[in-house]
Coordinates of C-alpha atoms in Angstrom, one line a residue:
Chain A
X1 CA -15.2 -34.3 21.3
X2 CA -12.9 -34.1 24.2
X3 CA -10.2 -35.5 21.9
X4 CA -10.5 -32.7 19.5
X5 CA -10.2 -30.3 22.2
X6 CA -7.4 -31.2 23.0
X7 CA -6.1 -31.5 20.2
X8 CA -6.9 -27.8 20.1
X9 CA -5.6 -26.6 22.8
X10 CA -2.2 -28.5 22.0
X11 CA -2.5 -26.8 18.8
X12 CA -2.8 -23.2 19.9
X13 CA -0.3 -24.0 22.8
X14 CA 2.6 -24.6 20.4
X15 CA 1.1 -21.1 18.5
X16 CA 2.5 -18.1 20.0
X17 CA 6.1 -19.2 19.1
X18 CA 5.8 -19.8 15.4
X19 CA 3.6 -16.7 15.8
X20 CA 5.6 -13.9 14.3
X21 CA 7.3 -16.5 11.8
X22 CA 3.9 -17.6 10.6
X23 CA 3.0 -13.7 9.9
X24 CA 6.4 -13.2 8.2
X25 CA 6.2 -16.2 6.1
X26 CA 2.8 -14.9 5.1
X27 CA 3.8 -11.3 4.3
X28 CA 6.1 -13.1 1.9
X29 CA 3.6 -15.4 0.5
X30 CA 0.8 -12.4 -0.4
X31 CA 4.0 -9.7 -1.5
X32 CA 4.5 -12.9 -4.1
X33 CA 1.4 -13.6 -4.6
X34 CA 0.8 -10.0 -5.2
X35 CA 4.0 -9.9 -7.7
X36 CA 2.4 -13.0 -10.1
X37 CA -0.8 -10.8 -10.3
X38 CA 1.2 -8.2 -11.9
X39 CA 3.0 -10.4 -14.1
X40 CA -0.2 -12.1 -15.6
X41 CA -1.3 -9.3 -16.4
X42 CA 1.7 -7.9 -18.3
X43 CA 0.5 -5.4 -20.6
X44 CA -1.8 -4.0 -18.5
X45 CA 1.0 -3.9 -15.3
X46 CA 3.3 -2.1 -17.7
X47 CA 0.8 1.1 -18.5
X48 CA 0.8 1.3 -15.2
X49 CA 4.1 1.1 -14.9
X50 CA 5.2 3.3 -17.6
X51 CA 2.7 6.0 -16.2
X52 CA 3.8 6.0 -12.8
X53 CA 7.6 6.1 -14.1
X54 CA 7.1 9.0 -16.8
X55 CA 5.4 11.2 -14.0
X56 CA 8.7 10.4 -11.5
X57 CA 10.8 11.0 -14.6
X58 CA 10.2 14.1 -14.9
X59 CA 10.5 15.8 -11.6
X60 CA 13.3 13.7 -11.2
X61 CA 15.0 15.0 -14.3
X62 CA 14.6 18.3 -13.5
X63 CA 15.4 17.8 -9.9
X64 CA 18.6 15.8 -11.5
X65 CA 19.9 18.9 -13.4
X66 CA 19.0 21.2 -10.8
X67 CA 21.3 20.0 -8.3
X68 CA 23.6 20.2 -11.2
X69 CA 23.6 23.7 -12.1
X70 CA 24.1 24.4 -8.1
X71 CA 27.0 22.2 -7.9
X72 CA 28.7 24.4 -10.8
X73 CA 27.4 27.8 -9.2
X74 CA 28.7 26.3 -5.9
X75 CA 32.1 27.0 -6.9
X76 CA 31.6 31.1 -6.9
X77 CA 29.7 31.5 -3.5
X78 CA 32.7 32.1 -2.2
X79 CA 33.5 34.9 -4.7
X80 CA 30.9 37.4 -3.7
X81 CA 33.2 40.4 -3.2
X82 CA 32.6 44.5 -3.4
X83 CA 35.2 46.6 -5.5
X84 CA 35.8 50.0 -3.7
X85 CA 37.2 52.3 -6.4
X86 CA 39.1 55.5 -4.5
X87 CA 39.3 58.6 -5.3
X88 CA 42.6 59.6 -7.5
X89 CA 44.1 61.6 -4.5
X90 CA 44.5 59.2 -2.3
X91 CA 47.9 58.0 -1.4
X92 CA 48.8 54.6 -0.6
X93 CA 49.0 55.5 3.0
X94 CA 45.4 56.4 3.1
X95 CA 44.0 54.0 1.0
X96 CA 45.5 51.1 3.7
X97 CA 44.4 53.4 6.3
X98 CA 40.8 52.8 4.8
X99 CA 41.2 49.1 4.0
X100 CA 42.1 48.5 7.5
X101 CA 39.1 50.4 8.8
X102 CA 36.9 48.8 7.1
X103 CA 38.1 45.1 8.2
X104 CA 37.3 46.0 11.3
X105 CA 33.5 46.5 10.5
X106 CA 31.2 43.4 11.9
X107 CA 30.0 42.9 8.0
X108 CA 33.8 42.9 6.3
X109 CA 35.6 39.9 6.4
X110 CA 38.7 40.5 5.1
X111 CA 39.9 43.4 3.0
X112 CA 42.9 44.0 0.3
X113 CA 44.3 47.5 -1.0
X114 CA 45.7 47.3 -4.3
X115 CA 47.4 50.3 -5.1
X116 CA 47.8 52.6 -8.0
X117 CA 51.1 51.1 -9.0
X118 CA 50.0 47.2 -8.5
X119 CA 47.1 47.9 -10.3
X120 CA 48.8 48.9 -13.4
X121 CA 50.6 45.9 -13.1
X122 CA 47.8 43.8 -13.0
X123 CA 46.0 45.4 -15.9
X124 CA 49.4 45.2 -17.9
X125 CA 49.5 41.8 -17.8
X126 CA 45.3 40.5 -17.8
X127 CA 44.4 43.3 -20.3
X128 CA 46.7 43.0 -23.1
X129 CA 46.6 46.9 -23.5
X130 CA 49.8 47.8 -21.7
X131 CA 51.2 49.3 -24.7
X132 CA 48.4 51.6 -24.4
X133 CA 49.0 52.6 -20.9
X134 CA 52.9 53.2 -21.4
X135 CA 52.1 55.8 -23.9
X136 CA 50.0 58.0 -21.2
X137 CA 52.8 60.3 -18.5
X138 CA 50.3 59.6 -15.5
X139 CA 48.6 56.6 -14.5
X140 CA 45.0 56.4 -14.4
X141 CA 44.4 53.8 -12.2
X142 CA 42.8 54.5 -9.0
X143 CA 43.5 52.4 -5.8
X144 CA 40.9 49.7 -5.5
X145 CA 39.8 47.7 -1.8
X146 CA 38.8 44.8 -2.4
X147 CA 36.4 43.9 0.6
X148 CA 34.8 40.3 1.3
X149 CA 31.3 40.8 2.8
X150 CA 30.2 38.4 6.0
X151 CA 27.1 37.6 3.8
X152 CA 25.8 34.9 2.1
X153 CA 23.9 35.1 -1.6
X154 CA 20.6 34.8 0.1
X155 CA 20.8 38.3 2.2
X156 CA 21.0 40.7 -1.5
X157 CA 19.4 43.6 0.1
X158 CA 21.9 43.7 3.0
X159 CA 24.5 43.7 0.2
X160 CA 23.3 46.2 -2.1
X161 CA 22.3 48.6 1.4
X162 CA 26.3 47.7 2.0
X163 CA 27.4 48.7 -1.5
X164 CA 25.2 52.4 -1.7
X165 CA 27.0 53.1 2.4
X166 CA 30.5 52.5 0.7
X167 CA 29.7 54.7 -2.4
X168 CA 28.6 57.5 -0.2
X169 CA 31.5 57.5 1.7
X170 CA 34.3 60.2 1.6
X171 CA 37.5 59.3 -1.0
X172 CA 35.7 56.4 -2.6
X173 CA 34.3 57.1 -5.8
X174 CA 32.8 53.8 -7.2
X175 CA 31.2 50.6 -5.3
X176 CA 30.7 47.7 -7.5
X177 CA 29.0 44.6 -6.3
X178 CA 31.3 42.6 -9.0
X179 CA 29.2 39.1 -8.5
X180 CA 25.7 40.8 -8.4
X181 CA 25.1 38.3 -11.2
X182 CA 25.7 35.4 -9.2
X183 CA 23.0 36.4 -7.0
X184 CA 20.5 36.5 -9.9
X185 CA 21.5 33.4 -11.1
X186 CA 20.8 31.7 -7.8
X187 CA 17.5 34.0 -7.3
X188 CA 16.9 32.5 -10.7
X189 CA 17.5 28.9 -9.8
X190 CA 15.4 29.5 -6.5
X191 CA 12.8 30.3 -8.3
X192 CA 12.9 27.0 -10.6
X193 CA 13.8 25.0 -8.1
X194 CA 10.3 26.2 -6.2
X195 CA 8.9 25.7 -9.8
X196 CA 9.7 22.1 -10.0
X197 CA 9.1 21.4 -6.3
X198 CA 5.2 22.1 -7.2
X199 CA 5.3 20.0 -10.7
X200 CA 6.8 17.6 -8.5
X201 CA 4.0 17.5 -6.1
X202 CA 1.2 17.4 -9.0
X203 CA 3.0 14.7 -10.7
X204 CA 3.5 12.8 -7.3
X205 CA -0.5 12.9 -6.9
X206 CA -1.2 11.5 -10.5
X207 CA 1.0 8.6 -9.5
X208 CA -1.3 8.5 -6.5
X209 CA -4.3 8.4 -8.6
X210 CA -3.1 6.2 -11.5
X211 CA -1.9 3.8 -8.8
X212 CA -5.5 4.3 -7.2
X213 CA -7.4 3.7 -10.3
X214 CA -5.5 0.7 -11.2
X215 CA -5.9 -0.9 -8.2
X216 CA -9.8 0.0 -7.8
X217 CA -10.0 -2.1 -11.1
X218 CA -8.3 -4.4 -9.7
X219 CA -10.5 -5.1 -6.6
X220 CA -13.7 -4.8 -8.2
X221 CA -12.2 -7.9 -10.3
X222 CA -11.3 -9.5 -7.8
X223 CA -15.1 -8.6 -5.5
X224 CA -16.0 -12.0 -5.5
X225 CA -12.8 -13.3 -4.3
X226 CA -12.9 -10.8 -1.4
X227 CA -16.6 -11.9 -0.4
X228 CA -15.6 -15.4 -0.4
X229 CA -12.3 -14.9 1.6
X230 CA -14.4 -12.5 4.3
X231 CA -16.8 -15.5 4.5
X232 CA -14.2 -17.6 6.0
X233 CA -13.5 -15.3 8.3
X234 CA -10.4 -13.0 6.5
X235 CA -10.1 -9.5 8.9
X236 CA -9.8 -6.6 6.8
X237 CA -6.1 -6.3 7.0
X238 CA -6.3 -9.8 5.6
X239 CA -8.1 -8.8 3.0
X240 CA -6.3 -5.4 2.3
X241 CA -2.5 -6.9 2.2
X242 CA -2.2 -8.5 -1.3
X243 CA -3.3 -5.0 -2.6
X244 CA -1.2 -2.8 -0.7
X245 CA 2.0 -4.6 -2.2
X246 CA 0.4 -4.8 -5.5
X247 CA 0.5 -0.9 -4.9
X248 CA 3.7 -1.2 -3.7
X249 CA 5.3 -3.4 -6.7
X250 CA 3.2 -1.2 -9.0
X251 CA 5.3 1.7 -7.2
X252 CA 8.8 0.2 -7.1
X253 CA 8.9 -0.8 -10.5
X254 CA 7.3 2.5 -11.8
X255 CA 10.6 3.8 -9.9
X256 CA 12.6 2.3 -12.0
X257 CA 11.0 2.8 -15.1
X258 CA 11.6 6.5 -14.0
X259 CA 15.4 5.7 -13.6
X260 CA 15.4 4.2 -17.2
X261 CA 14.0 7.1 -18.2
X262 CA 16.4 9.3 -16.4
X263 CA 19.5 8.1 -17.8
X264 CA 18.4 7.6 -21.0
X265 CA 17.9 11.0 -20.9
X266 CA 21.4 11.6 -19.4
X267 CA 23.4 9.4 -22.1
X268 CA 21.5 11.1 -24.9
X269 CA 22.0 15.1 -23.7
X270 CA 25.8 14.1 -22.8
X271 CA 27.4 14.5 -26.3
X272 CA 25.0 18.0 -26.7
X273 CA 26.1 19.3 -23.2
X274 CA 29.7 18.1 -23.8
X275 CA 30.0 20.7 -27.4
X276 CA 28.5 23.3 -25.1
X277 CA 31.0 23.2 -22.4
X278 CA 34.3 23.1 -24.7
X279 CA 32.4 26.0 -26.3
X280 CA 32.8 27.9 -23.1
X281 CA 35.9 26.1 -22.3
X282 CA 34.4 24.4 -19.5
X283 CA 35.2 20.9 -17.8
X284 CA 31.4 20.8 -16.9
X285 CA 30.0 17.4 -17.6
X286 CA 26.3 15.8 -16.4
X287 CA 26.9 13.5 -13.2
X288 CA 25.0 10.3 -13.7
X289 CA 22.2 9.5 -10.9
X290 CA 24.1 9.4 -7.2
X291 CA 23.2 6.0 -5.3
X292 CA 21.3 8.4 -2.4
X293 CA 19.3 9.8 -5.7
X294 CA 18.6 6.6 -6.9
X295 CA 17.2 5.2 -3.6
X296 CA 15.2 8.3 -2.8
X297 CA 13.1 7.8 -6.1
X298 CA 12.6 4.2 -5.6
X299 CA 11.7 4.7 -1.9
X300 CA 9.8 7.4 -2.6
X301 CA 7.9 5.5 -5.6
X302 CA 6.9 2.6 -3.6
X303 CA 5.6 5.1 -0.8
X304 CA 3.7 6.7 -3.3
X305 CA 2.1 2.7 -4.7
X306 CA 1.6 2.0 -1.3
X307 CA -0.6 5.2 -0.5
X308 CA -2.5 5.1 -3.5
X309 CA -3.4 1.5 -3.3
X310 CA -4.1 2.4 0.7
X311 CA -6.8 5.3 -0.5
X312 CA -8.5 2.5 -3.2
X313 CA -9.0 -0.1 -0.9
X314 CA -10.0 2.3 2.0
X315 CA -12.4 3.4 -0.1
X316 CA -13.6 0.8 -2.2
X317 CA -13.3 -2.3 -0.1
X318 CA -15.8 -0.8 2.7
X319 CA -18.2 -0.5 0.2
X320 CA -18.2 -4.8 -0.2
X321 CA -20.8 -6.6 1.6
X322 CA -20.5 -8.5 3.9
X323 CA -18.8 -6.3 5.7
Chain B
X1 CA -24.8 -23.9 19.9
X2 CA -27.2 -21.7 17.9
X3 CA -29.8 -20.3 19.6
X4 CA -32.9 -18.1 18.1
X5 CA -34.7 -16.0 20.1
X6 CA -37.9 -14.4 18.7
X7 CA -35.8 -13.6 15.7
X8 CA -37.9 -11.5 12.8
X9 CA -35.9 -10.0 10.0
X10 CA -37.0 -7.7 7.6
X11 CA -35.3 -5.8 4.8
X12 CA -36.1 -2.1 4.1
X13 CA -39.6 -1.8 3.9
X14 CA -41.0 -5.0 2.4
X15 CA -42.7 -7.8 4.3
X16 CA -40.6 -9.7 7.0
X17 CA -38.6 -12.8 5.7
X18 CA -38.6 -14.4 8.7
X19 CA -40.8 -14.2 11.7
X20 CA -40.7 -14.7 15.2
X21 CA -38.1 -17.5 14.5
X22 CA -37.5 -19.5 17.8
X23 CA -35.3 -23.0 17.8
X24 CA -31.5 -24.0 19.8
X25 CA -29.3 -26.3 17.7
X26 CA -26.9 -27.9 20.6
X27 CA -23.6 -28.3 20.7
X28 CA -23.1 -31.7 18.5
X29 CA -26.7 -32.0 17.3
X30 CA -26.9 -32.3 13.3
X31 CA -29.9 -31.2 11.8
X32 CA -31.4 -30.0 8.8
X33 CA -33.2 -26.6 7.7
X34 CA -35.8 -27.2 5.0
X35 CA -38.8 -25.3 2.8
X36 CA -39.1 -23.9 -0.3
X37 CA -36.7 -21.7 -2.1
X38 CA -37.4 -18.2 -0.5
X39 CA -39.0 -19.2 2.6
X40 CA -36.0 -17.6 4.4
X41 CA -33.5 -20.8 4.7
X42 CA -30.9 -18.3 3.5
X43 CA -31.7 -15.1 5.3
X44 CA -31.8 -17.7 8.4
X45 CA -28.2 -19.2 7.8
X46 CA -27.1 -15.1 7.0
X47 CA -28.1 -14.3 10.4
X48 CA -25.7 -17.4 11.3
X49 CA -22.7 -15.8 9.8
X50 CA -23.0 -12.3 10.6
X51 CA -23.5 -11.2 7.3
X52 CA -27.3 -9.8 8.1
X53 CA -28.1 -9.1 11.9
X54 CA -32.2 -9.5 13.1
X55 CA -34.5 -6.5 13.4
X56 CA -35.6 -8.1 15.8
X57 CA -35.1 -10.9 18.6
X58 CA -31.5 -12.2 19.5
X59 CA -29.4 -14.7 17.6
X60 CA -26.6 -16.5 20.0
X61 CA -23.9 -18.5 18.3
X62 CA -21.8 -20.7 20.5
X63 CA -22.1 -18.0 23.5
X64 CA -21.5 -14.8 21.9
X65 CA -25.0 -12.2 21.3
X66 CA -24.4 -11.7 17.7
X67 CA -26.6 -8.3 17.8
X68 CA -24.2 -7.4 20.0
X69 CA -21.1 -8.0 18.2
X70 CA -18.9 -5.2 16.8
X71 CA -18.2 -5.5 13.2
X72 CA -14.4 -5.7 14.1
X73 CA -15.4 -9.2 15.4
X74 CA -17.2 -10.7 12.9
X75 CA -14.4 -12.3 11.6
X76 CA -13.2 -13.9 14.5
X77 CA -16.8 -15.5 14.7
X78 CA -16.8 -17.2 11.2
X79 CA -13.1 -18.3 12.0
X80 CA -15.3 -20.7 14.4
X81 CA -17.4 -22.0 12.0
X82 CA -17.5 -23.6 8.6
X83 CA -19.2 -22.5 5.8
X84 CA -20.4 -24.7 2.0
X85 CA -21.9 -22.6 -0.4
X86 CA -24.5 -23.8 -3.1
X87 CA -21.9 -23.0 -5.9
X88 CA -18.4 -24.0 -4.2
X89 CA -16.9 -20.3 -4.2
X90 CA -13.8 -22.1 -4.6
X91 CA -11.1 -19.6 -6.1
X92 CA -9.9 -20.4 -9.5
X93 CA -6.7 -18.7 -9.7
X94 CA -5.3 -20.9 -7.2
X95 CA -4.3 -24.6 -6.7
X96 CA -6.9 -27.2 -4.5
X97 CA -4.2 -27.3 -1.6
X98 CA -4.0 -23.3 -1.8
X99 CA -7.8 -23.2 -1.5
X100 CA -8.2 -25.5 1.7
X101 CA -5.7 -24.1 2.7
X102 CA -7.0 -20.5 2.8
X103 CA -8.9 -20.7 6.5
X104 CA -5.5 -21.6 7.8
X105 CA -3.3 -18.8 6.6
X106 CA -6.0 -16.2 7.8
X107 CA -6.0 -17.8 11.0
X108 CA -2.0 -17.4 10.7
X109 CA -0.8 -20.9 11.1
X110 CA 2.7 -22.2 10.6
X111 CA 3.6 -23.2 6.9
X112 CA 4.2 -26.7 8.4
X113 CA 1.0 -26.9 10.1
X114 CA -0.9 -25.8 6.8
X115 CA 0.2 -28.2 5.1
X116 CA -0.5 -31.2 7.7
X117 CA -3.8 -30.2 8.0
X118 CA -4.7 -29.2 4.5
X119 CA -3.4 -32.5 3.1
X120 CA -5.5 -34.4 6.3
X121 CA -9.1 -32.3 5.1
X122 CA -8.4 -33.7 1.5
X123 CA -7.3 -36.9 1.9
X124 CA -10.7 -36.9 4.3
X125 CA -13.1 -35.7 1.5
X126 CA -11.0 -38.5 -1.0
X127 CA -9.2 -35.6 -3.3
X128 CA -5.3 -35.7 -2.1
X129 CA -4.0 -36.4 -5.0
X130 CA -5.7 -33.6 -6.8
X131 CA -3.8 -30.9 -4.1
X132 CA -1.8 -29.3 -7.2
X133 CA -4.4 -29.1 -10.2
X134 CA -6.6 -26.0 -10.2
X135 CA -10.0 -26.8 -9.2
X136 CA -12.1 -25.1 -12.4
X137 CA -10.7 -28.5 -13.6
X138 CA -12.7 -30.4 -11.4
X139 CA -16.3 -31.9 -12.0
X140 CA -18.9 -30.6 -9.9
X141 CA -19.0 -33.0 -6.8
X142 CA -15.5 -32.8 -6.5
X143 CA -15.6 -28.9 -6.5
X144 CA -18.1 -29.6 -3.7
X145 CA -15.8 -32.0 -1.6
X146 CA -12.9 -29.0 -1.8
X147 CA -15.1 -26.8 -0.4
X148 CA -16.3 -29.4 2.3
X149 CA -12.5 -29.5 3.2
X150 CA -11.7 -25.5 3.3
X151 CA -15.2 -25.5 5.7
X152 CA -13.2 -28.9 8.2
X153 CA -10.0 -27.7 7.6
X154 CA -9.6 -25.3 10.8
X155 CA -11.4 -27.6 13.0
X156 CA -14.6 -25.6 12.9
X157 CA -17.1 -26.2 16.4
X158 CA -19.7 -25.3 13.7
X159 CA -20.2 -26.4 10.4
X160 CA -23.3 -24.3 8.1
X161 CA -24.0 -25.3 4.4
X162 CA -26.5 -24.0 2.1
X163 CA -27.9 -26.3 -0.4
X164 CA -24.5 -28.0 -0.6
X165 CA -26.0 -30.8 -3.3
X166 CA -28.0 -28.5 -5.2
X167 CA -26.7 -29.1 -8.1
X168 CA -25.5 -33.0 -7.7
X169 CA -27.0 -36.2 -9.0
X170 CA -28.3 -38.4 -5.8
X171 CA -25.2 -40.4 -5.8
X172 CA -23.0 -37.2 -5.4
X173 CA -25.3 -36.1 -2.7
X174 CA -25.3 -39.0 -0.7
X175 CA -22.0 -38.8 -0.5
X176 CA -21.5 -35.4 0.6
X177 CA -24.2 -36.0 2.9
X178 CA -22.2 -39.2 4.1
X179 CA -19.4 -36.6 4.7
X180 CA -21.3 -34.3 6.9
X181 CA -22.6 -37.0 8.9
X182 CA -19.0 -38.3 9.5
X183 CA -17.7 -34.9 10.7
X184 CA -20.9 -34.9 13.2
X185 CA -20.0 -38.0 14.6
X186 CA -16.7 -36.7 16.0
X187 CA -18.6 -33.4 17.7
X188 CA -19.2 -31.1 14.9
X189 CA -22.4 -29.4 15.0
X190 CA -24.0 -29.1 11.7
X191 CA -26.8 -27.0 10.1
X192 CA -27.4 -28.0 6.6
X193 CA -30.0 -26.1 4.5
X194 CA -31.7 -28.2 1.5
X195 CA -35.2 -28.3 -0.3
X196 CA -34.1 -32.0 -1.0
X197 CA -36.7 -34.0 1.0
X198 CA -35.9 -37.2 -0.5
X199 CA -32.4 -37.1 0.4
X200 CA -33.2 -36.3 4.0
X201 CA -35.7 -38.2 4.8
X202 CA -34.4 -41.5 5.2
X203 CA -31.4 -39.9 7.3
X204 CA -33.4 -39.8 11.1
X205 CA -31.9 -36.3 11.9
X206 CA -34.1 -33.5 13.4
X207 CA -35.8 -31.2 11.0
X208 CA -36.4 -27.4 11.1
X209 CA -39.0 -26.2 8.3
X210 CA -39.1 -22.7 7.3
X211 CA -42.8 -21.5 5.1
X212 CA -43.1 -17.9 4.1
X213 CA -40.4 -16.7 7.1
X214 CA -42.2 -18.9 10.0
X215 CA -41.3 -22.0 11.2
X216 CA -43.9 -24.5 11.0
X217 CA -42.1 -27.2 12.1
X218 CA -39.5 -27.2 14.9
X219 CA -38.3 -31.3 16.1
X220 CA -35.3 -28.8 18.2
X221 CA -36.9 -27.3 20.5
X222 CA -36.3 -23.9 21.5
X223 CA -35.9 -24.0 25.5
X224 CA -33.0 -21.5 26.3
X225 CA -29.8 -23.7 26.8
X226 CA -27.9 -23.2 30.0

């Protein structure tokens, strides 16, 4: 008797050291063990699978072509502008006068007077009808500011409050917001942007459930395995670990299902998207998934296995006697 | 060791399975619980392990009050003992070593260590060389002898079995029963539960005898130990 305790104490004395290897060694051991589960069961692993990575596909699709469409739109932020049209009897002089004065205003950037005669120029040569103006004695033109507004896209109120103030002002005849269809187009994109941020969130809880179900299956299989484990003295973390990474690999590889998916998706809609762009004479072309895109979904996968499986066995394995 | 105190238990509203139980099992004793099937042998050896507590009296197990206990340490209190189950409860999607070895990885011991003292419980019980073959392959007495091993293998100050040759031809029983007496002669206390008189009886250990819930014999005693 006194031999074996000290052999015990010898043997928790050389403990504490090997402690944290001993836990990490395990980890690995159950996040195996946990993989092999999946694999035996390969049929049923891959329904899960193929769930989880259809309902990631699609937000990430749509999140995918999103952030394209903004990084084509990107390129005219900068082009938001306001054409000041000015009255026919204003001489140069004046018209620089006003352009001047109106650069100084807190909401003007920058502005640019183009004058009667430079504006015939211009038209002459974008128009293609300068054989038609020659034939008129006077020009026609009036002398345009072009102003830059200090707003972004997002403030359209302020811009079109700013566009009414200029066309109520003396000598100017016309205010046109000339990119007011930019700002739809972004209004428009906000708006399915929003759209897919809530399909997102109702297919991220079906991956919760379907990883939930899956593994609630899974641990009433497994019930007498779990009584027989808490018999020999298994804490509940003990007994909770090989399902969390089943939720996890269950995640991770539904992740990639969903990049599968993705670029499958990609590689077919290229040749379509490519005869649309040379159709507008566009260089436009789908970006495959970025490497911060790709890890995002797969992060965000596993976190998604992991919290299902943590709301099954939360659930399910407190309901296990013995407790 | 294991100490009853006017221990009744009783589930929901039906009659009491065990009354006024009183007996102490000391530290290194061996003894056997016997009666009928039903006369609350298992309910006693539940109480044991923490998976019932009493509705009444006090059970003490190597120091600590287990109506006391919080549920977050009931694990740490079977880590102490061992436990042989009637039908093995050996896991079969698992090797023999991985089995034995189970008590050791939830007690978080170093791969190395596992695997000196797993291979020392089965060479003990006689099955070493059959570490790597999943035990649904084994006959029933061996299934027996791996679950005898996962019960030594952490060194247990305790070691409970219920009816652990129930279903073994004499041979196979005496045996086992060979085996438990070997681990009590180097200080293991052990409480083994059996309706098999005629394997016990010519082993001269002390009896406990359970009829309808009451003990009607008692060769322990039941003064409180110190």
């Amino acid at each position: 008797m006194r031999q074996q305790r000290q052999n015990r104490r010898k043997s928790r004395a050389q403990q504490p050291s090997n402690r944290l290897h001993a836990y990490l060694s395990h980890h690995r051991e159950v996040a195996t063990f946990s993989l092999g589960k999946l694999l035996q069961a390969p049929v049923a692993s891959f329904m899960t699978i193929a769930v989880i990575g259809i309902a990631l596909a699609l937000p990430g699709a749509f999140y995918h072509f999103l952030k394209n469409a903004q990084a084509v739109s990107q390129s005219w932020d900068d082009s938001a502008q306001i054409s000041l049209y000015l009255s026919q009897d204003i001489s140069d002089e004046q018209g620089q006068a006003i352009a001047s004065a109106l650069a100084d205003r807190a909401e003007i950037i920058s502005t640019r007077y183009i004058s009667q005669s430079e504006a015939l120029t211009e038209f002459k040569q974008h128009s293609g009808f300068g054989g038609v103006l020659d034939a008129l004695s006077t020009n026609p033109l009036p002398g345009v500011i072009i102003a830059k507004p200090n707003l972004s896209r997002h403030q359209s109120t302020q811009l079109i409050n700013l566009v009414n103030e200029f066309e109520h002002m003396p000598n100017i005849e016309l205010a046109v917001f000339d990119t007011q269809w930019v700002a739809r187009m972004y209004a428009i994109l906000d708006v399915i942007q929003f759209a897919v941020m809530i399909v997102a969130s109702l297919l991220c809880l079906a991956v919760l459930l379907a990883v939930g179900n899956t593994i609630r299956l899974d641990i009433l299989a497994r019930k007498e395995e779990i009584i027989v484990i808490k018999l020999i003295g298994a804490s509940d973390a003990f007994v909770r670990r090989p399902f969390l990474y089943g939720g996890l690999w269950y995640g991770l590889f539904g992740g990639f299902f969903a990049i599968l998916l993705i670029s499958l998706a990609l590689m077919l809609l290229e040749g379509p998207i490519e005869t649309l762009a040379t159709l507008y004479n566009s260089q436009f072309s789908l970006h495959t998934l970025s490497p911060s895109m790709l890890l995002v979904l797969l992060v965000s996968s596993s976190l998604l296995g992991l919290l299902g499986a943590w709301l099954a066995v939360s659930r399910h394995l407190a309901q296990i006697k013995p407790r | 060791m294991i100490y009853f105190e006017h221990v009744s238990k009783r589930y929901g509203q039906q009659k009491d399975t065990l009354t006024d139980v009183n007996f102490h099992l000391p530290m290194g004793e061996m003894a056997f619980l016997t009666g009928h099937s039903g006369a609350g042998k298992s309910t006693l050896l539940k109480l044991i392990t923490g998976i019932e507590f009493t509705s009444r009296g006090q059970v003490t197990v190597n120091g600590a009050n287990l109506s006391r206990i919080k549920t977050s340490q009931v694990p740490a209190l079977r880590r102490q003992m061992g436990i042989v189950f009637q039908n093995h409860q050996l896991l079969y999607d698992r090797s023999v070593f991985d089995n034995v070895a189970l008590p050791l990885k939830i007690a978080g011991y170093h791969f190395s260590e596992i695997e000196r003292r797993t291979r020392a419980a089965l060479d003990k019980v006689g099955l070493l060389r059959k570490e790597k073959v999943n035990p649904v392959t084994l006959s029933g007495g061996e299934q027996q002898r791996v679950g005898i091993a996962r019960a030594v293998v952490n060194r247990p100050l305790l070691l409970l079995a219920d009816e652990p040759t129930g279903n073994l031809d004499p041979e196979l029983s005496n045996e086992i029963m060979t085996l438990f007496r070997q681990f009590n002669a180097v200080g293991v206390t052990v409480l083994i539960a059996t309706h098999d008189l005629s394997l016990i009886e010519p082993l001269n250990y002390p009896q406990l005898t359970l009829e309808q819930g009451r003990l009607i014999r008692n060769e322990l005693g039941s003064e409180r130990p110190q």
